[in-house]
Amino acid sequence: MEQGKTWQDTTQDSFAYTLGNKNWRKIPAVPGDRGELAATALAIGPKIYIFGGYAVAEDSSEMTIPWSYIYDTGKNTYHKMPEIPVAVDDSVSFFIGGRYIYLISGWHNAGNVNLSQVYDTVEKKWFQATPYPGSAVFGHAGAAIGNRFVICDGVEKIVPLHGRHKYQAVRACYKGTVDPEKPQIIKWQRIESHPGKPLYRMASGGYRGQGDWIIFTGGSDNPYNYDGIGYDKKPSRPSDFVMGYSLATDKWQMIGHLDRPSMDHRGLLVSEDKFFIIGGMIEGQKVTNSVIQFCLNDKKGKMSGCPIQ
């Protein structure tokens, strides 16, 4: 979504960047008749897998999209994948076992689902895994290392017996372990929540240092729709926290702060010890085209920020 933040400002424009180059380059637009919001994407080798999202109509109604595509970076082309069995947006995706892509929970048209939907990149088909054990949520964050992953927070829909429904932030984190021989089985474990308030639409990525870490950063403690205004009608503000969960010690560590608070994310791009947040919203609910880059050091099991060379 571009700066106007209306249904007319969704875009299909797509761009690529190669580390070490000075400039971005435009690539073919993602297929479809309109831009989509809250999709999730994963890079696996030379291919980018793009899942779901939602479209906004002129009357501001929203429809979750079941379509998924693979972008081949070598051929500069897209091709369509089998549709997601239950379409989701604002979901969490990660890659496990060199073969399986997991989509955990997310929003489907009128409410959240607790499904763990798995795409087999070899057989090119979907199957269901052990459902998410917490409240079904959207706008949560998470990432994987090896066959383990961590998912935190998100927003649940509360439907009272009388009156209008409302949206409520969820303060909860879960660690999942996938059975290597039975990828449909996830062993879930509730873990300690990260420091501070629950955060919506954080960026998250897995990092292999001296230990295995799941890094979380940015987001907002006031859940909102695509315009950046909270469901409570108050303007949402971005967070600058950088924190990590150690899979080696099962403990959280506050690592530091971003140079600029940022929200409205999903993935955190990781290249060795460098991390990249692309776009999103900054203070004042302003859509940005900036790239935030930061670096981490992992020494003796502790994380710290480091300058970018």
mmCIF file of C-alpha atoms in Angstrom:
data_model
loop_
_atom_site.group_PDB
_atom_site.id
_atom_site.type_symbol
_atom_site.label_atom_id
_atom_site.label_comp_id
_atom_site.label_asym_id
_atom_site.label_seq_id
_atom_site.Cartn_x
_atom_site.Cartn_y
_atom_site.Cartn_z
ATOM 1 C CA MET A 1 0.000 0.000 0.000
ATOM 2 C CA GLU A 2 1.246 3.439 -0.942
ATOM 3 C CA GLN A 3 1.104 6.692 1.012
ATOM 4 C CA GLY A 4 -2.573 7.534 0.503
ATOM 5 C CA LYS A 5 -3.608 4.416 2.468
ATOM 6 C CA THR A 6 -6.986 4.014 0.716
ATOM 7 C CA TRP A 7 -8.374 1.203 -1.435
ATOM 8 C CA GLN A 8 -7.014 3.085 -4.456
ATOM 9 C CA ASP A 9 -3.471 3.012 -3.082
ATOM 10 C CA THR A 10 -2.910 -0.733 -3.145
ATOM 11 C CA THR A 11 -0.255 -1.642 -5.679
ATOM 12 C CA GLN A 12 1.101 -4.677 -7.508
ATOM 13 C CA ASP A 13 4.436 -3.028 -8.237
ATOM 14 C CA SER A 14 7.378 -5.311 -7.497
ATOM 15 C CA PHE A 15 11.078 -4.620 -7.115
ATOM 16 C CA ALA A 16 14.241 -6.637 -6.545
ATOM 17 C CA TYR A 17 17.552 -5.803 -4.939
ATOM 18 C CA THR A 18 20.885 -7.624 -4.957
ATOM 19 C CA LEU A 19 23.191 -7.024 -1.997
ATOM 20 C CA GLY A 20 26.176 -4.978 -3.082
ATOM 21 C CA ASN A 21 24.313 -3.151 -5.834
ATOM 22 C CA LYS A 22 23.495 0.537 -5.627
ATOM 23 C CA ASN A 23 19.977 0.445 -7.022
ATOM 24 C CA TRP A 24 16.746 -1.501 -6.923
ATOM 25 C CA ARG A 25 15.331 -2.801 -10.196
ATOM 26 C CA LYS A 26 11.703 -3.132 -11.203
ATOM 27 C CA ILE A 27 10.456 -6.650 -11.980
ATOM 28 C CA PRO A 28 7.121 -7.912 -13.362
ATOM 29 C CA ALA A 29 4.139 -7.165 -11.124
ATOM 30 C CA VAL A 30 2.646 -9.923 -8.998
ATOM 31 C CA PRO A 31 -0.216 -11.465 -11.037
ATOM 32 C CA GLY A 32 -3.798 -10.479 -10.253
ATOM 33 C CA ASP A 33 -6.228 -7.671 -10.925
ATOM 34 C CA ARG A 34 -5.310 -5.542 -7.893
ATOM 35 C CA GLY A 35 -2.709 -5.085 -5.200
ATOM 36 C CA GLU A 36 -2.943 -7.147 -2.029
ATOM 37 C CA LEU A 37 -2.117 -6.386 1.589
ATOM 38 C CA ALA A 38 -0.796 -8.611 4.382
ATOM 39 C CA ALA A 39 0.570 -11.350 2.135
ATOM 40 C CA THR A 40 3.532 -13.373 3.374
ATOM 41 C CA ALA A 41 6.593 -14.402 1.372
ATOM 42 C CA LEU A 42 9.592 -16.708 1.725
ATOM 43 C CA ALA A 43 12.829 -16.937 -0.239
ATOM 44 C CA ILE A 44 13.927 -20.523 -0.841
ATOM 45 C CA GLY A 45 16.969 -20.754 -3.072
ATOM 46 C CA PRO A 46 16.300 -18.863 -6.316
ATOM 47 C CA LYS A 47 12.525 -18.860 -5.771
ATOM 48 C CA ILE A 48 10.241 -16.530 -3.821
ATOM 49 C CA TYR A 49 6.996 -18.083 -2.531
ATOM 50 C CA ILE A 50 4.161 -15.561 -2.067
ATOM 51 C CA PHE A 51 1.055 -16.548 -0.086
ATOM 52 C CA GLY A 52 -2.391 -15.056 0.428
ATOM 53 C CA GLY A 53 -3.114 -11.510 1.522
ATOM 54 C CA TYR A 54 -6.313 -9.537 1.160
ATOM 55 C CA ALA A 55 -7.829 -7.117 -1.329
ATOM 56 C CA VAL A 56 -9.674 -3.911 -0.395
ATOM 57 C CA ALA A 57 -12.770 -2.923 -2.397
ATOM 58 C CA GLU A 58 -14.081 0.593 -3.059
ATOM 59 C CA ASP A 59 -16.605 0.215 -0.221
ATOM 60 C CA SER A 60 -13.673 -0.677 2.104
ATOM 61 C CA SER A 61 -14.770 -4.300 2.378
ATOM 62 C CA GLU A 62 -11.907 -6.791 2.532
ATOM 63 C CA MET A 63 -11.574 -10.227 0.937
ATOM 64 C CA THR A 64 -8.897 -12.781 1.776
ATOM 65 C CA ILE A 65 -7.132 -14.081 -1.332
ATOM 66 C CA PRO A 66 -6.454 -17.841 -1.751
ATOM 67 C CA TRP A 67 -3.954 -17.470 -4.584
ATOM 68 C CA SER A 68 -0.260 -18.129 -4.194
ATOM 69 C CA TYR A 69 2.607 -17.637 -6.631
ATOM 70 C CA ILE A 70 6.246 -18.546 -7.081
ATOM 71 C CA TYR A 71 8.558 -15.905 -8.478
ATOM 72 C CA ASP A 72 11.601 -17.428 -10.183
ATOM 73 C CA THR A 73 14.451 -14.946 -9.765
ATOM 74 C CA GLY A 74 16.492 -16.562 -12.520
ATOM 75 C CA LYS A 75 13.756 -16.538 -15.153
ATOM 76 C CA ASN A 76 12.072 -13.331 -13.911
ATOM 77 C CA THR A 77 8.662 -15.024 -14.156
ATOM 78 C CA TYR A 78 5.780 -16.057 -11.898
ATOM 79 C CA HIS A 79 3.743 -19.209 -11.898
ATOM 80 C CA LYS A 80 0.661 -20.074 -9.914
ATOM 81 C CA MET A 81 0.684 -22.587 -7.077
ATOM 82 C CA PRO A 82 -2.214 -24.689 -5.754
ATOM 83 C CA GLU A 83 -4.595 -22.460 -3.784
ATOM 84 C CA ILE A 84 -4.301 -22.323 -0.003
ATOM 85 C CA PRO A 85 -6.990 -24.715 1.364
ATOM 86 C CA VAL A 86 -8.248 -22.023 3.759
ATOM 87 C CA ALA A 87 -7.155 -18.627 2.466
ATOM 88 C CA VAL A 88 -5.331 -16.501 5.051
ATOM 89 C CA ASP A 89 -3.826 -13.058 5.365
ATOM 90 C CA ASP A 90 -1.682 -11.599 8.151
ATOM 91 C CA SER A 91 -0.326 -15.108 8.713
ATOM 92 C CA VAL A 92 3.148 -16.313 9.740
ATOM 93 C CA SER A 93 5.183 -18.408 7.303
ATOM 94 C CA PHE A 94 8.447 -20.317 7.632
ATOM 95 C CA PHE A 95 10.370 -23.117 5.895
ATOM 96 C CA ILE A 96 11.314 -26.389 7.603
ATOM 97 C CA GLY A 97 13.072 -29.588 6.614
ATOM 98 C CA GLY A 98 14.282 -28.306 3.267
ATOM 99 C CA ARG A 99 10.831 -29.046 1.901
ATOM 100 C CA TYR A 100 7.823 -27.780 3.868
ATOM 101 C CA ILE A 101 6.339 -24.287 4.149
ATOM 102 C CA TYR A 102 4.103 -23.686 7.177
ATOM 103 C CA LEU A 103 1.373 -21.025 7.367
ATOM 104 C CA ILE A 104 0.314 -20.586 10.987
ATOM 105 C CA SER A 105 -3.046 -19.053 11.980
ATOM 106 C CA GLY A 106 -4.132 -15.772 10.338
ATOM 107 C CA TRP A 107 -7.289 -14.018 9.196
ATOM 108 C CA HIS A 108 -9.872 -15.540 6.839
ATOM 109 C CA ASN A 109 -12.529 -13.097 5.537
ATOM 110 C CA ALA A 110 -14.549 -12.599 8.727
ATOM 111 C CA GLY A 111 -12.460 -14.131 11.491
ATOM 112 C CA ASN A 112 -9.243 -15.812 12.542
ATOM 113 C CA VAL A 113 -8.364 -19.469 12.028
ATOM 114 C CA ASN A 114 -6.076 -21.594 14.214
ATOM 115 C CA LEU A 115 -4.911 -23.786 11.323
ATOM 116 C CA SER A 116 -1.357 -24.883 10.584
ATOM 117 C CA GLN A 117 -1.404 -25.269 6.796
ATOM 118 C CA VAL A 118 1.612 -26.865 5.152
ATOM 119 C CA TYR A 119 2.774 -26.761 1.540
ATOM 120 C CA ASP A 120 5.022 -29.573 0.317
ATOM 121 C CA THR A 121 7.378 -27.979 -2.215
ATOM 122 C CA VAL A 122 8.315 -31.411 -3.619
ATOM 123 C CA GLU A 123 4.864 -32.991 -4.005
ATOM 124 C CA LYS A 124 3.329 -29.568 -4.705
ATOM 125 C CA LYS A 125 0.331 -30.119 -2.461
ATOM 126 C CA TRP A 126 -1.109 -28.897 0.840
ATOM 127 C CA PHE A 127 -1.846 -30.752 4.069
ATOM 128 C CA GLN A 128 -2.838 -29.816 7.619
ATOM 129 C CA ALA A 129 -0.584 -30.012 10.687
ATOM 130 C CA THR A 130 -1.270 -29.733 14.423
ATOM 131 C CA PRO A 131 -3.326 -26.539 14.926
ATOM 132 C CA TYR A 132 -2.017 -23.451 16.685
ATOM 133 C CA PRO A 133 -2.761 -23.968 20.414
ATOM 134 C CA GLY A 134 -3.304 -20.340 21.391
ATOM 135 C CA SER A 135 -6.053 -17.914 20.480
ATOM 136 C CA ALA A 136 -6.496 -17.755 16.720
ATOM 137 C CA VAL A 137 -4.800 -14.508 15.719
ATOM 138 C CA PHE A 138 -3.742 -12.244 12.892
ATOM 139 C CA GLY A 139 -0.741 -9.919 12.776
ATOM 140 C CA HIS A 140 1.389 -12.245 14.899
ATOM 141 C CA ALA A 141 5.109 -12.737 14.217
ATOM 142 C CA GLY A 142 7.510 -15.659 14.138
ATOM 143 C CA ALA A 143 10.327 -17.490 12.407
ATOM 144 C CA ALA A 144 12.121 -20.840 12.376
ATOM 145 C CA ILE A 145 15.616 -22.283 12.725
ATOM 146 C CA GLY A 146 16.027 -25.953 11.831
ATOM 147 C CA ASN A 147 12.847 -27.746 12.897
ATOM 148 C CA ARG A 148 12.014 -25.295 15.706
ATOM 149 C CA PHE A 149 10.179 -22.000 15.612
ATOM 150 C CA VAL A 150 8.723 -19.302 17.864
ATOM 151 C CA ILE A 151 5.497 -17.345 17.334
ATOM 152 C CA CYS A 152 4.379 -14.375 19.435
ATOM 153 C CA ASP A 153 1.406 -12.074 19.989
ATOM 154 C CA GLY A 154 -1.151 -11.092 17.346
ATOM 155 C CA VAL A 155 -4.753 -9.935 17.606
ATOM 156 C CA GLU A 156 -7.860 -11.944 18.397
ATOM 157 C CA LYS A 157 -11.450 -11.107 17.520
ATOM 158 C CA ILE A 158 -13.734 -10.944 20.568
ATOM 159 C CA VAL A 159 -17.437 -11.516 19.881
ATOM 160 C CA PRO A 160 -19.548 -10.624 22.948
ATOM 161 C CA LEU A 161 -23.018 -11.987 23.592
ATOM 162 C CA HIS A 162 -24.374 -8.484 23.078
ATOM 163 C CA GLY A 163 -22.899 -5.522 21.248
ATOM 164 C CA ARG A 164 -20.237 -5.174 18.587
ATOM 165 C CA HIS A 165 -17.192 -7.352 18.218
ATOM 166 C CA LYS A 166 -13.795 -5.923 19.096
ATOM 167 C CA TYR A 167 -10.146 -6.662 18.443
ATOM 168 C CA GLN A 168 -7.782 -7.373 21.304
ATOM 169 C CA ALA A 169 -4.000 -7.796 21.403
ATOM 170 C CA VAL A 170 -2.820 -11.189 22.664
ATOM 171 C CA ARG A 171 0.256 -11.450 24.879
ATOM 172 C CA ALA A 172 1.417 -15.005 24.277
ATOM 173 C CA CYS A 173 4.403 -16.811 22.775
ATOM 174 C CA TYR A 174 4.680 -20.437 21.683
ATOM 175 C CA LYS A 175 7.587 -22.596 20.636
ATOM 176 C CA GLY A 176 6.912 -25.307 18.091
ATOM 177 C CA THR A 177 8.990 -28.352 17.184
ATOM 178 C CA VAL A 178 8.221 -30.223 13.966
ATOM 179 C CA ASP A 179 8.712 -33.995 13.878
ATOM 180 C CA PRO A 180 11.254 -34.537 11.049
ATOM 181 C CA GLU A 181 9.657 -37.864 10.115
ATOM 182 C CA LYS A 182 6.057 -36.673 10.451
ATOM 183 C CA PRO A 183 5.848 -33.036 9.304
ATOM 184 C CA GLN A 184 2.125 -32.941 10.104
ATOM 185 C CA ILE A 185 2.941 -33.216 13.812
ATOM 186 C CA ILE A 186 3.976 -30.103 15.735
ATOM 187 C CA LYS A 187 4.844 -30.287 19.422
ATOM 188 C CA TRP A 188 3.667 -26.971 20.851
ATOM 189 C CA GLN A 189 4.898 -25.416 24.100
ATOM 190 C CA ARG A 190 3.788 -22.181 25.754
ATOM 191 C CA ILE A 191 6.863 -20.120 26.615
ATOM 192 C CA GLU A 192 7.526 -16.920 28.502
ATOM 193 C CA SER A 193 6.282 -13.824 26.701
ATOM 194 C CA HIS A 194 8.809 -11.313 25.437
ATOM 195 C CA PRO A 195 9.498 -8.224 27.587
ATOM 196 C CA GLY A 196 7.007 -5.375 27.353
ATOM 197 C CA LYS A 197 3.548 -5.143 25.852
ATOM 198 C CA PRO A 198 2.250 -7.407 23.067
ATOM 199 C CA LEU A 199 3.239 -6.082 19.655
ATOM 200 C CA TYR A 200 1.315 -6.245 16.390
ATOM 201 C CA ARG A 201 2.927 -6.846 12.986
ATOM 202 C CA MET A 202 6.499 -7.125 14.171
ATOM 203 C CA ALA A 203 9.284 -8.193 11.808
ATOM 204 C CA SER A 204 10.836 -11.542 12.696
ATOM 205 C CA GLY A 205 13.624 -13.753 11.366
ATOM 206 C CA GLY A 206 15.823 -16.674 12.363
ATOM 207 C CA TYR A 207 19.517 -16.115 13.077
ATOM 208 C CA ARG A 208 22.290 -18.689 13.458
ATOM 209 C CA GLY A 209 25.075 -17.233 15.582
ATOM 210 C CA GLN A 210 26.880 -19.159 18.296
ATOM 211 C CA GLY A 211 23.372 -20.231 19.220
ATOM 212 C CA ASP A 212 20.058 -20.288 17.394
ATOM 213 C CA TRP A 213 17.979 -17.137 17.848
ATOM 214 C CA ILE A 214 14.574 -15.904 16.723
ATOM 215 C CA ILE A 215 14.787 -12.123 16.381
ATOM 216 C CA PHE A 216 11.768 -9.811 16.748
ATOM 217 C CA THR A 217 11.707 -6.073 16.114
ATOM 218 C CA GLY A 218 9.364 -3.155 15.451
ATOM 219 C CA GLY A 219 5.582 -3.452 15.447
ATOM 220 C CA SER A 220 3.018 -1.489 17.450
ATOM 221 C CA ASP A 221 1.350 -2.011 20.824
ATOM 222 C CA ASN A 222 -1.925 -0.627 19.422
ATOM 223 C CA PRO A 223 -3.457 -2.938 16.764
ATOM 224 C CA TYR A 224 -4.810 -1.106 13.715
ATOM 225 C CA ASN A 225 -6.245 -1.485 10.254
ATOM 226 C CA TYR A 226 -4.330 -0.663 7.074
ATOM 227 C CA ASP A 227 -4.540 3.101 7.665
ATOM 228 C CA GLY A 228 -2.455 2.932 10.843
ATOM 229 C CA ILE A 229 -5.326 4.118 13.060
ATOM 230 C CA GLY A 230 -6.033 1.762 15.942
ATOM 231 C CA TYR A 231 -9.241 -0.191 16.319
ATOM 232 C CA ASP A 232 -9.654 2.032 19.401
ATOM 233 C CA LYS A 233 -9.666 5.064 17.011
ATOM 234 C CA LYS A 234 -6.315 6.256 18.354
ATOM 235 C CA PRO A 235 -3.279 6.681 16.069
ATOM 236 C CA SER A 236 -0.883 3.755 16.415
ATOM 237 C CA ARG A 237 2.784 4.359 17.112
ATOM 238 C CA PRO A 238 5.690 2.167 16.004
ATOM 239 C CA SER A 239 8.107 0.384 18.325
ATOM 240 C CA ASP A 240 11.906 0.450 18.153
ATOM 241 C CA PHE A 241 12.592 -2.666 20.258
ATOM 242 C CA VAL A 242 14.994 -5.366 19.028
ATOM 243 C CA MET A 243 14.780 -8.563 21.069
ATOM 244 C CA GLY A 244 15.705 -12.192 20.638
ATOM 245 C CA TYR A 245 14.625 -15.593 21.925
ATOM 246 C CA SER A 246 17.467 -18.080 22.360
ATOM 247 C CA LEU A 247 16.520 -21.614 21.359
ATOM 248 C CA ALA A 248 19.635 -22.800 23.216
ATOM 249 C CA THR A 249 18.682 -21.349 26.614
ATOM 250 C CA ASP A 250 14.932 -20.768 26.164
ATOM 251 C CA LYS A 251 15.359 -17.205 27.386
ATOM 252 C CA TRP A 252 14.568 -13.755 26.025
ATOM 253 C CA GLN A 253 17.098 -10.979 25.682
ATOM 254 C CA MET A 254 16.486 -7.317 24.996
ATOM 255 C CA ILE A 255 19.137 -6.495 22.401
ATOM 256 C CA GLY A 256 18.692 -2.827 21.640
ATOM 257 C CA HIS A 257 16.728 -0.284 19.638
ATOM 258 C CA LEU A 258 16.247 0.566 15.988
ATOM 259 C CA ASP A 259 17.521 3.937 14.816
ATOM 260 C CA ARG A 260 13.950 4.664 13.726
ATOM 261 C CA PRO A 261 10.767 3.065 15.162
ATOM 262 C CA SER A 262 8.914 1.057 12.525
ATOM 263 C CA MET A 263 5.700 -0.966 12.219
ATOM 264 C CA ASP A 264 3.535 -2.867 9.726
ATOM 265 C CA HIS A 265 5.847 -5.749 8.954
ATOM 266 C CA ARG A 266 5.999 -9.522 8.683
ATOM 267 C CA GLY A 267 9.383 -10.805 7.584
ATOM 268 C CA LEU A 268 12.819 -9.702 8.741
ATOM 269 C CA LEU A 269 15.408 -10.320 6.019
ATOM 270 C CA VAL A 270 18.603 -11.926 7.323
ATOM 271 C CA SER A 271 21.975 -12.089 5.551
ATOM 272 C CA GLU A 272 24.676 -13.526 7.827
ATOM 273 C CA ASP A 273 24.720 -11.066 10.767
ATOM 274 C CA LYS A 274 22.907 -8.268 8.930
ATOM 275 C CA PHE A 275 19.169 -7.632 9.157
ATOM 276 C CA PHE A 276 16.904 -5.618 6.871
ATOM 277 C CA ILE A 277 13.417 -4.149 7.334
ATOM 278 C CA ILE A 278 11.913 -2.922 4.075
ATOM 279 C CA GLY A 279 9.166 -0.306 3.997
ATOM 280 C CA GLY A 280 6.373 -0.276 6.572
ATOM 281 C CA MET A 281 5.118 2.699 8.565
ATOM 282 C CA ILE A 282 7.032 5.164 10.704
ATOM 283 C CA GLU A 283 5.902 7.837 13.185
ATOM 284 C CA GLY A 284 2.694 9.593 12.190
ATOM 285 C CA GLN A 285 1.449 6.444 10.405
ATOM 286 C CA LYS A 286 3.491 7.467 7.373
ATOM 287 C CA VAL A 287 4.179 4.826 4.743
ATOM 288 C CA THR A 288 7.911 4.707 4.059
ATOM 289 C CA ASN A 289 10.132 3.404 1.285
ATOM 290 C CA SER A 290 13.181 3.335 3.540
ATOM 291 C CA VAL A 291 15.268 0.265 4.353
ATOM 292 C CA ILE A 292 16.357 -0.116 7.971
ATOM 293 C CA GLN A 293 19.573 -2.086 8.311
ATOM 294 C CA PHE A 294 21.088 -3.282 11.568
ATOM 295 C CA CYS A 295 23.691 -5.771 12.672
ATOM 296 C CA LEU A 296 24.064 -8.183 15.603
ATOM 297 C CA ASN A 297 26.989 -9.770 17.419
ATOM 298 C CA ASP A 298 26.592 -13.113 19.170
ATOM 299 C CA LYS A 299 29.337 -13.602 21.748
ATOM 300 C CA LYS A 300 29.253 -16.174 24.537
ATOM 301 C CA GLY A 301 25.544 -16.713 24.042
ATOM 302 C CA LYS A 302 24.661 -13.032 24.395
ATOM 303 C CA MET A 303 23.476 -10.736 21.642
ATOM 304 C CA SER A 304 24.425 -7.125 21.067
ATOM 305 C CA GLY A 305 23.994 -4.562 18.319
ATOM 306 C CA CYS A 306 26.908 -3.719 16.068
ATOM 307 C CA PRO A 307 27.712 -0.952 13.592
ATOM 308 C CA ILE A 308 27.105 -1.486 9.903
ATOM 309 C CA GLN A 309 30.287 -1.429 7.832
#
